[in-house]
Coordinates of C-alpha atoms in Angstrom, one line a residue:
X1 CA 0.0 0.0 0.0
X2 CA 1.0 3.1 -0.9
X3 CA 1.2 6.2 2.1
X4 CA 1.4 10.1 -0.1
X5 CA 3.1 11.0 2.9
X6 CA 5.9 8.8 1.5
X7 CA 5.6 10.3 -2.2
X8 CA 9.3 12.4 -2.8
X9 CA 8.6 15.5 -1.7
X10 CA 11.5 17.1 -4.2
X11 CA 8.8 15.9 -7.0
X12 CA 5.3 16.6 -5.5
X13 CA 4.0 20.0 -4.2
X14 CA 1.3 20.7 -2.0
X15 CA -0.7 23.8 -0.5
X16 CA -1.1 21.6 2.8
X17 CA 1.6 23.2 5.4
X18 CA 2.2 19.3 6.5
X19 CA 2.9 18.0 2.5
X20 CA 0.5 15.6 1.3
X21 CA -1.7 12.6 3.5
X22 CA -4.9 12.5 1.4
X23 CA -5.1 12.6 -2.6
X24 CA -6.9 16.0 -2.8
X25 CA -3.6 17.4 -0.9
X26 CA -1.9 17.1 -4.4
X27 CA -4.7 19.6 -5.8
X28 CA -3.1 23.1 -6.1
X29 CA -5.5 25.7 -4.0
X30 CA -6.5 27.2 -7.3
X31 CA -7.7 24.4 -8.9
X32 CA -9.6 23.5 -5.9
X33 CA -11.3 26.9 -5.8
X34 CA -12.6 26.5 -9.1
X35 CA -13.8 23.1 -8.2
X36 CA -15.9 24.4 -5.4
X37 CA -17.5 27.4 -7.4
X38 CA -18.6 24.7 -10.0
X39 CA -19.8 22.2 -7.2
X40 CA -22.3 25.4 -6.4
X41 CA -23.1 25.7 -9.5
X42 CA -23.9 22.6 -10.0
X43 CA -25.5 21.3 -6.6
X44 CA -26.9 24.5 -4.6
X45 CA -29.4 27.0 -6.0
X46 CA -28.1 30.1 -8.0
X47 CA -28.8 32.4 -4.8
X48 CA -26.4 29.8 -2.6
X49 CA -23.7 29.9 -5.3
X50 CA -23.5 33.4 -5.9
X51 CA -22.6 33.6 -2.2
X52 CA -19.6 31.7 -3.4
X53 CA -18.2 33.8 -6.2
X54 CA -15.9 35.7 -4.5
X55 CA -14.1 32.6 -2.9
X56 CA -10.3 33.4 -3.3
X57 CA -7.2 31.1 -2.5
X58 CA -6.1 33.8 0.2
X59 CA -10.0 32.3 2.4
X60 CA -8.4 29.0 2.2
X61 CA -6.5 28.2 5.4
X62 CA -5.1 24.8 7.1
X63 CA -6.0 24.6 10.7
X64 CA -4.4 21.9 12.5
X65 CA -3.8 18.5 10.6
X66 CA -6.6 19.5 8.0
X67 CA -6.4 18.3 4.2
X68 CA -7.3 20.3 1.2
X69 CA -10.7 19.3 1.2
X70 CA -11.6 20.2 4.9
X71 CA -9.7 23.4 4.2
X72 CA -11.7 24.2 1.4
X73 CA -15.0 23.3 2.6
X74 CA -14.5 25.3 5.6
X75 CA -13.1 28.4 3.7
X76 CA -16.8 28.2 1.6
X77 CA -18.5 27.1 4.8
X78 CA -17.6 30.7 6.7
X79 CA -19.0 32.2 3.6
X80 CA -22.7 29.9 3.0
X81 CA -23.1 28.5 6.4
X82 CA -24.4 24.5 6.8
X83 CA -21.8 24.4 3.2
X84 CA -20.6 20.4 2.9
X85 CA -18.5 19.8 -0.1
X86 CA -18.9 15.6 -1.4
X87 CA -15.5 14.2 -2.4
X88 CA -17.0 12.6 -5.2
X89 CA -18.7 15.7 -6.2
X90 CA -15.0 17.9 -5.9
X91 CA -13.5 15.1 -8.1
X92 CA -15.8 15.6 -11.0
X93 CA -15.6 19.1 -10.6
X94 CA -11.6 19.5 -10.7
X95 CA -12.0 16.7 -13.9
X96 CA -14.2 19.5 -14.9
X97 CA -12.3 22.5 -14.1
X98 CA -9.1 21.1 -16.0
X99 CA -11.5 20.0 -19.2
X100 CA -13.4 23.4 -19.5
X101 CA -11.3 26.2 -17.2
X102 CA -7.6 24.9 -17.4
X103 CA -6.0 28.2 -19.2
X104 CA -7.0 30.6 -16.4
X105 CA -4.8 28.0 -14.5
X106 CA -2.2 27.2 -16.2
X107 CA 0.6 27.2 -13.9
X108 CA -1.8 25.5 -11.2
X109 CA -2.6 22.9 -14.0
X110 CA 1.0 22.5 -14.3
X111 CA 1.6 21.5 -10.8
X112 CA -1.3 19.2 -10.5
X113 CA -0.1 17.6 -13.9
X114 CA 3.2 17.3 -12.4
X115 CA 2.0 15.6 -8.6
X116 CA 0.0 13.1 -10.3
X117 CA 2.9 12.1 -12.8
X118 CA 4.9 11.4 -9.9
X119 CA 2.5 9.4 -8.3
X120 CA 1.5 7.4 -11.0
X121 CA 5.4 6.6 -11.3
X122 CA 5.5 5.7 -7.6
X123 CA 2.3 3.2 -8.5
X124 CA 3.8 1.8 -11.3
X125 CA 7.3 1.4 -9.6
X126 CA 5.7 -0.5 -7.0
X127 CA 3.3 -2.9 -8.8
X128 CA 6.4 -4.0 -11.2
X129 CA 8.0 -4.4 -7.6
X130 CA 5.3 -6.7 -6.4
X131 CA 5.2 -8.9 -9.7
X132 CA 9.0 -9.3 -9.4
X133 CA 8.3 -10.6 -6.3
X134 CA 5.5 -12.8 -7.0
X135 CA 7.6 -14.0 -9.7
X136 CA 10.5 -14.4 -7.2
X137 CA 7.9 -16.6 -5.1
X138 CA 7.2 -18.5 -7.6
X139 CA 10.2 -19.8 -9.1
X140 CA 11.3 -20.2 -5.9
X141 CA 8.8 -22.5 -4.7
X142 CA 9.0 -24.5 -7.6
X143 CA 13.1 -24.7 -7.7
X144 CA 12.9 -26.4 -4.0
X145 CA 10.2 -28.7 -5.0
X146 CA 12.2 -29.5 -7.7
X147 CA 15.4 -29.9 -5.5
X148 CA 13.3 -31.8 -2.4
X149 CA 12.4 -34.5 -4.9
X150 CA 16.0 -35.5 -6.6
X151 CA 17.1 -35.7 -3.0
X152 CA 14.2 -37.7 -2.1
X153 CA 14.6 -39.5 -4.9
X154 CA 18.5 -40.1 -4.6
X155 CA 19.6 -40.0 -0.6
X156 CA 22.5 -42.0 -1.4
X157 CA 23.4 -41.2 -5.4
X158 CA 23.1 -40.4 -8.6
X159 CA 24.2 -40.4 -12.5
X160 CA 25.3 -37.1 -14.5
X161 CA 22.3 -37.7 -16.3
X162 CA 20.0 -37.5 -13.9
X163 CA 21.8 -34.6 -12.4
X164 CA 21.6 -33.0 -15.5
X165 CA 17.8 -33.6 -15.9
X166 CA 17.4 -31.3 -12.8
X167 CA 19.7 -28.6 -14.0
X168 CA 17.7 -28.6 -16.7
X169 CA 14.2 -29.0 -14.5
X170 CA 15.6 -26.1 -12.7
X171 CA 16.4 -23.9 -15.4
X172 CA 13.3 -24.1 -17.2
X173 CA 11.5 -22.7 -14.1
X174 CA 13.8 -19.6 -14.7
X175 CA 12.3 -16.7 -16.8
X176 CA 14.0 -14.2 -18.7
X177 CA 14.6 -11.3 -16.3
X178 CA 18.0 -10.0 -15.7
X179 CA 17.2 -11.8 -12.4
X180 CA 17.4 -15.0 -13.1
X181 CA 21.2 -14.6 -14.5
X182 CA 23.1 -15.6 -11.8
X183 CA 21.0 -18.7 -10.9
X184 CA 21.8 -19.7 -14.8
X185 CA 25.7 -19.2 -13.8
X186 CA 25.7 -21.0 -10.9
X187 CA 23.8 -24.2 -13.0
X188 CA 26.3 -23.5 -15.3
X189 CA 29.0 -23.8 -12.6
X190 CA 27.6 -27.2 -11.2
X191 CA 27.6 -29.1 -15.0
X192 CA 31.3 -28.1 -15.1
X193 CA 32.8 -29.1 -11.6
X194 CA 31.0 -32.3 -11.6
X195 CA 31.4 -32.7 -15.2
X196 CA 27.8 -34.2 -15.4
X197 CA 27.8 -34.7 -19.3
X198 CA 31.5 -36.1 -19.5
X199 CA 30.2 -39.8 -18.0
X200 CA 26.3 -39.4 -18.0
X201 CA 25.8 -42.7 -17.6
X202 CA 28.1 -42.9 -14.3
X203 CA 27.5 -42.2 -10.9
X204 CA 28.7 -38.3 -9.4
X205 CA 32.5 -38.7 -7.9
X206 CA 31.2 -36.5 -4.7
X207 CA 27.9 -37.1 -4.6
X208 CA 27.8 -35.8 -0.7
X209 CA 29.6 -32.0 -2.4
X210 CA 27.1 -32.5 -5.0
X211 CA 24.2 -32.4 -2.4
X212 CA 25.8 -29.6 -0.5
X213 CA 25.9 -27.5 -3.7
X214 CA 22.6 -28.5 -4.4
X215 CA 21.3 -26.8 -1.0
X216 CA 23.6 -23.8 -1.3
X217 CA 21.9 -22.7 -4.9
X218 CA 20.4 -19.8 -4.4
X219 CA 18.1 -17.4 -6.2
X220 CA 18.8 -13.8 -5.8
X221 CA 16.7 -10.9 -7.5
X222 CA 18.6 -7.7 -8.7
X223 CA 16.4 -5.6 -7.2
X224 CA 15.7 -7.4 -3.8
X225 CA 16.6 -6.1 -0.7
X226 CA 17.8 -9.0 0.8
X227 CA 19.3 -12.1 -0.9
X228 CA 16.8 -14.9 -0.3
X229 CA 18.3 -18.4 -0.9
X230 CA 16.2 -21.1 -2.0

């Protein structure tokens, strides 16, 4: 889950005195202004909204640990009393405000375009984080059952071509992300110091090193934090 409190603040600006908690606090006050007027328009009779013409950025103020949206229902609120601004009704109206009012903004525009860019690059970092690691999971689970069955299988030994069956078992369960590279080395390292395809037909010299290397394989993503071994 994503907190906006942990978006980079060098990228994202906000009106809110304490950065950004809630989604409307990457809104710039002057967009948000011309949300509400529309949101009278739209919702409150023409006497109600007319009340709300004059409603300038310098009424908006943050009390406390207020968002945007508090801030700018109170700022209307002190000038039409019993005022409640809908957060579904201010979205449509900013989608609004950008479609039909966005020159008069421009530069306001600009900073919302930018906020949302960098969120959306935050989201996106993340989910290809979470499928790498679902991935990760994946092959992983599959490269021990693999390895949990040739031992169960062969306690005591086994041929270079069996052996070389599972290297093979094992690197078909490897996709083709930069992460899977070293686990193809290390295969790659196992064929040659047991020289599994010089005899294939004979039993492995060191079978006991062969299991040891077997359990020490490990599959470490690039872009993990920790190395997890299988």
């Amino acid at each position: 889950m994503l907190q906006l409190n942990a978006l980079p603040a060098e990228h994202v600006t906000s009106s809110r005195p304490h950065g950004v908690l809630a989604i409307e606090d990457l809104i710039p006050l002057e967009v948000g202004v011309a949300a509400v007027k529309r949101y009278a328009t739209a919702f409150l009779t023409s006497a109600e909204a007319k009340q709300l013409e004059d409603l300038h950025t310098d009424d908006v103020t943050f009390d406390g640990d207020e968002g945007t949206h508090e801030a700018l229902e109170n700022a209307a609120a002190r000038k039409l009393e019993g005022f409640h601004l809908d957060k579904v009704g201010l979205a449509r109206n900013i989608l609004d405000v950008l479609t039909h009012d966005a020159d008069p903004c421009a530069d306001a525009v600009a900073v919302l375009d930018r906020n949302f860019r960098t969120l959306f690059r935050e989201l996106g970092s993340r989910q290809r984080k979470a499928l790498r690691e679902i991935a990760t999971e994946r092959t992983t689970s599959k490269i021990k059952r693999l390895r949990k069955s040739f031992l169960l299988d062969h306690p005591a030994g086994a041929t270079g071509e069996q052996a070389t069956l599972l290297i093979e078992d094992i690197g078909a369960a490897l996709d083709n992300s930069v992460d899977a590279d070293d686990l193809r080395i290390q295969l790659q390292a196992v064929r040659r110091d047991f020289a599994l395809e010089e005899e294939p037909l004979a039993p492995i010299d060191d079978f006991p090193a062969f299991q040891e290397t077997l359990q020490s394989l490990a599959y470490r993503p690039v872009n993990a934090a920790q190395d997890q071994e299988l």
